[in-house]
XYZ file of C-alpha atoms in Angstrom:
476
model
C -18.832 -0.582 16.620
C -15.567 1.239 16.037
C -16.410 4.922 15.497
C -13.622 6.934 13.958
C -13.622 10.605 13.172
C -12.058 12.080 10.067
C -11.168 15.687 10.864
C -11.133 17.581 7.599
C -10.169 21.120 6.723
C -13.729 21.784 5.654
C -15.771 19.976 8.213
C -16.133 16.874 10.272
C -17.257 13.559 8.795
C -18.298 10.630 10.951
C -16.868 7.357 9.668
C -20.032 5.567 10.714
C -22.022 7.589 8.192
C -23.488 11.085 8.079
C -27.235 11.766 7.825
C -28.458 13.957 4.992
C -31.572 16.072 5.426
C -34.057 15.224 2.706
C -34.524 18.050 0.236
C -36.105 18.687 -3.125
C -33.416 17.843 -5.694
C -35.364 18.915 -8.766
C -32.674 20.690 -10.792
C -32.816 24.473 -10.736
C -29.067 24.957 -10.800
C -27.434 21.947 -12.514
C -24.002 23.005 -13.758
C -22.733 19.432 -14.208
C -25.866 18.371 -16.135
C -26.602 15.258 -14.072
C -30.311 16.105 -13.700
C -29.964 16.881 -10.000
C -29.781 20.147 -8.090
C -26.137 21.158 -7.453
C -26.745 21.628 -3.729
C -27.934 18.009 -3.554
C -24.768 16.829 -5.324
C -22.711 18.575 -2.661
C -24.866 17.371 0.246
C -24.804 13.762 -0.966
C -21.055 13.716 -1.514
C -21.294 13.452 -5.295
C -19.479 16.753 -5.832
C -16.862 18.623 -3.857
C -17.214 22.224 -2.712
C -13.863 22.991 -1.119
C -14.319 26.777 -1.179
C -17.889 26.451 0.203
C -19.462 28.763 -2.363
C -22.286 26.368 -3.222
C -20.913 25.607 -6.695
C -19.489 22.137 -7.386
C -15.719 22.295 -7.793
C -15.779 20.457 -11.119
C -18.017 23.163 -12.592
C -15.637 25.941 -11.613
C -12.699 24.076 -13.139
C -14.667 23.369 -16.339
C -15.588 27.042 -16.662
C -11.996 28.309 -16.484
C -8.693 26.496 -16.931
C -7.116 29.088 -14.654
C -9.202 27.750 -11.766
C -6.883 24.731 -11.804
C -3.777 25.842 -13.671
C -1.717 22.800 -12.661
C -4.553 20.473 -13.727
C -4.387 18.316 -10.597
C -8.148 18.175 -10.123
C -8.157 20.629 -7.191
C -9.233 24.255 -7.229
C -6.176 26.491 -6.892
C -8.235 28.583 -4.468
C -8.271 25.634 -2.071
C -4.528 24.937 -2.191
C -2.447 24.293 -0.233
C -4.801 21.737 1.280
C -4.777 21.592 5.060
C -3.790 18.158 6.410
C -6.519 15.772 7.517
C -6.260 13.376 10.438
C -8.017 10.266 11.631
C -8.180 8.995 15.165
C -8.564 5.370 16.152
C -6.742 2.078 16.082
C -6.485 1.246 12.362
C -2.882 2.315 11.951
C -0.744 -0.758 11.204
C -1.481 -1.228 7.486
C -2.227 1.358 4.796
C -2.748 1.275 1.050
C -3.626 4.145 -1.264
C -4.775 3.358 -4.801
C -6.264 6.101 -6.947
C -8.997 7.793 -4.935
C -9.152 5.092 -2.244
C -7.350 4.736 1.091
C -7.476 1.495 3.101
C -6.530 1.396 6.807
C -6.565 -1.492 9.256
C -4.980 -3.397 12.135
C -4.610 -7.101 11.362
C -5.725 -9.324 14.242
C -2.629 -11.252 15.341
C -2.973 -14.373 17.514
C 0.417 -13.753 19.118
C 0.205 -10.002 19.436
C 1.583 -8.645 22.714
C 0.629 -11.799 24.581
C -2.845 -10.375 25.195
C -4.989 -12.469 27.531
C -7.789 -14.476 25.938
C -10.484 -12.451 27.650
C -9.393 -9.264 25.884
C -11.791 -8.197 23.107
C -10.615 -9.164 19.631
C -9.351 -6.467 17.312
C -11.887 -5.183 14.763
C -11.839 -7.607 11.832
C -12.461 -5.100 9.087
C -10.625 -2.653 6.870
C -11.764 0.948 6.852
C -12.139 2.498 3.410
C -11.937 6.196 2.583
C -12.565 7.790 -0.803
C -11.320 11.180 -1.918
C -13.800 13.814 -3.028
C -11.968 16.986 -3.992
C -9.946 17.997 -0.936
C -11.748 15.660 1.483
C -11.328 11.969 2.311
C -14.706 10.555 3.330
C -15.739 7.172 4.685
C -16.672 4.650 1.985
C -17.645 1.801 4.269
C -15.454 -1.134 5.182
C -14.223 -4.513 4.015
C -15.693 -7.049 6.434
C -15.437 -10.809 5.844
C -18.564 -12.939 5.853
C -17.152 -15.517 8.280
C -15.919 -15.192 11.869
C -12.308 -15.826 12.829
C -11.066 -13.185 15.221
C -7.383 -14.097 15.042
C -6.765 -14.865 11.381
C -4.608 -11.829 10.604
C -7.235 -10.443 8.230
C -5.706 -7.390 6.558
C -2.057 -8.418 6.847
C -1.832 -7.708 3.105
C -4.048 -5.643 0.809
C -4.057 -4.965 -2.937
C -6.490 -3.282 -5.318
C -7.130 -3.314 -9.069
C -10.161 -1.658 -10.610
C -13.174 -2.384 -8.417
C -11.596 -5.468 -6.793
C -9.644 -5.681 -3.545
C -7.847 -8.776 -2.245
C -7.060 -9.159 1.443
C -4.733 -11.694 3.040
C -5.480 -13.535 6.296
C -2.277 -15.587 6.778
C -3.118 -16.851 10.280
C -6.415 -18.465 9.333
C -6.868 -22.188 10.088
C -3.738 -22.756 12.141
C -1.645 -20.256 10.168
C -2.483 -22.057 6.930
C -3.962 -18.817 5.606
C -6.603 -17.650 3.156
C -7.365 -14.680 0.903
C -10.632 -12.757 0.604
C -11.838 -11.060 -2.585
C -14.080 -7.991 -2.349
C -15.804 -5.961 -5.049
C -17.095 -2.386 -4.927
C -20.707 -2.696 -6.040
C -23.546 -0.159 -6.151
C -24.511 -0.722 -2.525
C -20.987 -0.946 -1.113
C -18.176 -3.455 -0.643
C -19.187 -7.108 -1.026
C -17.116 -10.247 -0.435
C -17.268 -12.316 -3.616
C -14.844 -15.197 -2.998
C -12.578 -16.914 -0.485
C -9.306 -18.335 -1.871
C -7.554 -21.144 -0.003
C -4.287 -22.983 -0.745
C -4.291 -26.165 -2.764
C -2.447 -28.097 -0.034
C -3.364 -26.770 3.406
C -0.340 -26.965 5.695
C 0.086 -25.359 9.105
C 2.378 -22.314 9.099
C 2.224 -21.823 5.319
C 0.885 -18.293 5.952
C -0.926 -18.275 2.618
C -1.925 -14.627 2.099
C 1.109 -13.149 3.853
C 1.442 -11.134 0.644
C -1.042 -10.487 -2.159
C -1.286 -8.546 -5.386
C -3.860 -8.181 -8.123
C -3.656 -6.825 -11.652
C -6.757 -7.036 -13.826
C -7.872 -10.660 -13.867
C -4.740 -12.070 -12.167
C -4.138 -12.543 -8.434
C -0.810 -13.586 -6.899
C -0.684 -14.941 -3.338
C 2.450 -15.523 -1.281
C 2.953 -18.245 1.327
C 6.493 -17.807 2.769
C 6.096 -20.816 5.106
C 8.102 -19.201 7.904
C 7.115 -19.905 11.533
C 5.201 -16.873 12.760
C 7.414 -16.436 15.828
C 10.527 -16.017 13.670
C 12.047 -12.537 13.442
C 14.288 -11.806 10.466
C 15.651 -14.230 7.902
C 15.770 -17.975 8.510
C 19.400 -19.008 9.047
C 19.176 -22.048 11.338
C 20.187 -25.619 10.559
C 17.992 -28.391 9.190
C 15.468 -28.069 6.373
C 12.753 -25.433 6.413
C 10.080 -25.204 3.684
C 11.084 -22.461 1.272
C 7.734 -20.830 0.528
C 5.647 -20.622 -2.631
C 3.353 -18.381 -4.662
C 0.001 -19.302 -6.173
C -1.351 -17.491 -9.230
C -5.102 -17.301 -9.780
C -6.932 -16.120 -12.885
C -10.534 -15.057 -13.445
C -12.378 -17.442 -15.763
C -15.297 -15.110 -16.396
C -17.186 -16.233 -13.308
C -14.712 -16.776 -10.459
C -10.982 -16.811 -9.777
C -9.356 -20.223 -10.194
C -5.842 -21.451 -9.382
C -3.692 -21.737 -12.502
C -0.091 -21.997 -11.289
C 2.149 -22.607 -8.262
C 5.673 -21.147 -8.151
C 8.500 -21.976 -5.785
C 12.241 -21.425 -5.799
C 13.889 -23.314 -2.967
C 17.183 -25.143 -2.503
C 16.693 -28.056 -0.082
C 20.414 -28.919 -0.231
C 21.129 -25.622 1.549
C 18.388 -26.087 4.125
C 15.544 -24.231 2.414
C 13.882 -21.446 4.388
C 14.106 -18.834 1.601
C 10.685 -17.362 2.502
C 9.674 -17.156 -1.160
C 6.514 -15.058 -1.418
C 7.197 -12.677 1.469
C 6.412 -9.847 -0.955
C 4.777 -9.701 -4.397
C 4.232 -7.296 -7.273
C 2.457 -7.935 -10.557
C 3.890 -5.359 -12.975
C 3.438 -4.384 -16.584
C 4.336 -6.651 -19.476
C 3.544 -9.907 -17.655
C 6.144 -9.666 -14.870
C 5.603 -11.187 -11.431
C 8.216 -10.050 -8.926
C 8.631 -12.247 -5.829
C 10.531 -11.252 -2.697
C 12.613 -13.974 -1.036
C 14.425 -12.249 1.861
C 16.120 -15.363 3.240
C 17.616 -16.581 -0.038
C 21.357 -16.826 -0.412
C 24.253 -17.031 -0.766
C 25.235 -15.604 1.564
C 22.548 -16.887 3.933
C 19.697 -14.454 4.319
C 21.128 -11.875 1.892
C 17.861 -11.988 -0.022
C 16.706 -12.043 -3.630
C 13.870 -10.843 -5.798
C 12.869 -13.410 -8.405
C 11.337 -12.088 -11.603
C 8.949 -14.399 -13.458
C 7.323 -13.691 -16.826
C 4.193 -15.232 -18.264
C 4.908 -16.890 -21.623
C 1.284 -17.389 -22.554
C 1.118 -20.775 -20.873
C 3.101 -20.659 -17.646
C 5.336 -18.461 -15.493
C 9.066 -18.756 -16.248
C 11.971 -17.510 -14.118
C 13.469 -14.662 -16.166
C 15.765 -12.838 -13.730
C 17.115 -12.687 -10.195
C 17.681 -9.294 -8.590
C 20.293 -9.018 -5.853
C 22.742 -6.396 -4.650
C 26.464 -6.513 -3.969
C 26.066 -4.652 -0.668
C 23.592 -7.109 0.868
C 25.571 -9.196 3.391
C 24.388 -12.261 5.251
C 21.099 -11.494 6.973
C 20.356 -8.365 4.905
C 16.849 -9.638 4.029
C 16.762 -7.892 0.657
C 13.272 -8.400 -0.786
C 11.311 -8.007 2.445
C 8.802 -5.701 0.750
C 8.152 -4.510 -2.810
C 6.310 -1.623 -4.421
C 5.918 -0.933 -8.110
C 4.680 1.924 -10.290
C 5.158 2.827 -13.938
C 8.253 0.777 -14.721
C 9.967 1.307 -11.354
C 10.352 -1.378 -8.685
C 11.237 -0.417 -5.094
C 12.725 -3.115 -2.844
C 13.496 -2.917 0.872
C 16.429 -4.493 2.665
C 16.271 -4.727 6.446
C 19.993 -4.791 7.227
C 22.337 -3.582 4.512
C 25.702 -1.817 4.697
C 25.671 1.701 6.108
C 27.103 4.879 4.591
C 30.617 3.937 5.720
C 32.244 0.623 6.493
C 32.318 1.388 10.215
C 28.565 2.058 10.393
C 26.144 -0.605 11.626
C 23.860 -2.249 9.076
C 20.778 -0.191 8.283
C 17.509 -0.479 6.384
C 17.587 0.620 2.757
C 15.262 1.027 -0.225
C 16.592 0.177 -3.684
C 14.920 1.267 -6.908
C 15.167 -0.618 -10.208
C 14.040 0.431 -13.694
C 12.709 -1.920 -16.327
C 15.120 -1.925 -19.283
C 14.059 -0.504 -22.648
C 13.700 -3.980 -24.135
C 11.673 -4.966 -21.033
C 13.882 -7.993 -20.438
C 15.673 -6.998 -17.222
C 15.750 -4.654 -14.240
C 18.565 -2.123 -13.701
C 19.358 -0.571 -10.314
C 18.824 3.200 -10.393
C 19.211 4.270 -6.761
C 19.805 3.193 -3.171
C 18.183 5.186 -0.368
C 19.078 5.110 3.311
C 17.859 7.240 6.191
C 19.079 10.785 6.647
C 18.661 10.323 10.407
C 21.550 9.443 12.686
C 21.184 6.024 14.321
C 18.783 4.858 11.624
C 16.387 2.149 12.737
C 13.800 0.285 10.632
C 14.068 2.550 7.596
C 11.779 0.939 5.023
C 9.541 -0.821 7.553
C 6.702 0.681 5.502
C 6.840 1.991 1.937
C 4.749 2.799 -1.124
C 5.751 4.074 -4.561
C 3.357 5.799 -6.938
C 4.296 7.793 -10.023
C 7.008 10.280 -9.121
C 6.502 10.000 -5.368
C 8.010 7.527 -2.890
C 7.167 7.583 0.815
C 9.186 5.559 3.338
C 8.477 5.016 7.035
C 11.069 4.619 9.782
C 8.956 4.001 12.914
C 11.670 2.976 15.394
C 14.150 5.827 14.950
C 14.789 8.288 17.817
C 13.405 6.169 20.642
C 10.554 5.055 18.398
C 9.267 8.569 17.779
C 9.463 7.635 14.119
C 9.996 9.568 10.918
C 8.568 9.831 7.390
C 10.862 10.285 4.381
C 9.310 11.754 1.221
C 11.126 11.450 -2.113
C 10.448 12.785 -5.612
C 11.730 11.224 -8.820
C 14.451 13.104 -10.718
C 14.940 13.184 -14.502
C 17.603 10.447 -14.342
C 15.317 8.146 -12.299
C 17.202 8.745 -9.061
C 15.230 9.966 -6.058
C 15.603 13.249 -4.161
C 14.620 13.623 -0.511
C 12.194 16.553 -0.413
C 10.927 16.313 3.154
C 11.188 14.468 6.450
C 8.000 14.517 8.504
C 7.363 14.173 12.206
C 4.240 15.917 13.522
C 4.589 18.429 16.325
C 3.983 16.856 19.713
C 5.390 13.447 18.771
C 6.847 11.645 21.784
C 8.909 8.517 22.357
C 7.052 5.370 21.381
C 4.573 6.994 18.975
C 6.025 5.104 16.018
C 5.299 7.636 13.275
C 5.719 5.743 10.021
C 4.250 2.448 11.215
C 2.223 2.579 7.997
C 2.578 4.835 4.944
C 0.784 5.178 1.613
C 0.708 7.408 -1.456
C -1.085 7.702 -4.790
C 1.498 10.087 -6.240
C -0.319 13.245 -5.133
C -1.436 12.510 -1.580
C 0.357 10.746 1.250
C -0.926 9.045 4.388
C 1.138 8.039 7.404
C 0.249 6.502 10.744
C 1.479 6.513 14.318
C 0.937 3.156 15.981
C -2.541 3.111 17.543
C -2.828 6.914 17.539
C -3.708 8.527 14.221
C -3.319 8.576 10.463
C -2.494 11.897 8.808
C -3.417 12.593 5.179
C -1.617 15.336 3.264
C -1.690 16.675 -0.270
C 1.844 17.013 -1.610
C 2.399 19.052 -4.775
C 5.425 17.968 -6.807
C 5.342 21.084 -9.023
C 3.624 23.934 -7.116
C 4.639 26.610 -9.691
C 2.595 25.555 -12.708
C 3.112 28.797 -14.674
C 6.872 28.889 -13.932
C 6.862 32.464 -12.658
C 8.861 31.634 -9.518
C 5.867 32.003 -7.198
C 3.957 29.250 -5.472
C 0.592 29.102 -7.240
C -1.263 27.501 -4.372
């Protein structure tokens, strides 16, 4: 079993579970009125106690508004929060949604040419849940079947108590998607979704998203050995997206979307990235669409009550052939972030670089308007945007290959005009060549997580407004 240690500012939690000494929980002190002794709430992980005074944090904040003047759910006495760190191998994919953090390493059948006798990578996703200033183990997402090289965890999305996980290499790279639900006793697989027409190399589940009762699943249909956009001759399948809806009992397939041009050879890789947004939008990344070849597009579909209709195409004027605009997408609160692998640099003489574009939904909710374009502040930028997540007023972008693959994290905050300001670049002390800091990144708008390939994942609390009473002094 993979044992990972979460080193916290206030203790050490074993990811395999921590034993709790049985005690009498008859309430004597019960400040939160849950009919259980406060010390039991703290011991069982039901309440935080970041200042270790034996009083649940929520009770101190309820007693005095000045205990949490910026109203971020953390005691001011415990801020700034010391960074946490995990150790282990789950460092290639990360997602943070609300109080949950998901970390994993998808099992790849072609990864590094590993010999067959090597042990398979762990086929599970580690789950952490925030309690006050701590991130504690909340079990794992583990599929009910066995398929050690199906790419389980290549894509992850969460909505409410449901999580969907893509396994695009399953069944000869046909792919499948697993649905999990957080129930009283932990995470339970509730359904397995498979494509309507199973075809090798579809990579169904390469991308996934879920919003309420709707799931979108991308199948870009690109050969798994391909790197970058498809630009070769002949016809290549262009990719598709399936939409599933919950009928009250299970999820069922309700629509299939594609946008390919066989006269130009196909190969658009429709469905490489997905985002279900507000007001019935489904945004679909197609990084090999043109013209010019491989410049990339994001197709915006809207649900009309019966079906999904193409409503807009997003492209940029500075995306040349092979730019791969639309490789990944992230959305939050009316803002869509889109990565491009190889766009024009700061000057015409610069080599092409990775970029992140942000778009705002128009007031009439009928179109998307570009608000900003972000490129790396580092010289010799390399793989800026290889990982990215947007949440609220915070955008975190990874650049794992820069500076001899030491890697770098770029942290941005939203400005009043919806542009983005770089507030920090992060590279932990002791980073060496090849560490790949930024292989995975995640944020929920208040916390960030970032990984170094196969080494660690750091978790940090990042205050956007640390002076809540506007007196010029940091309140933390």
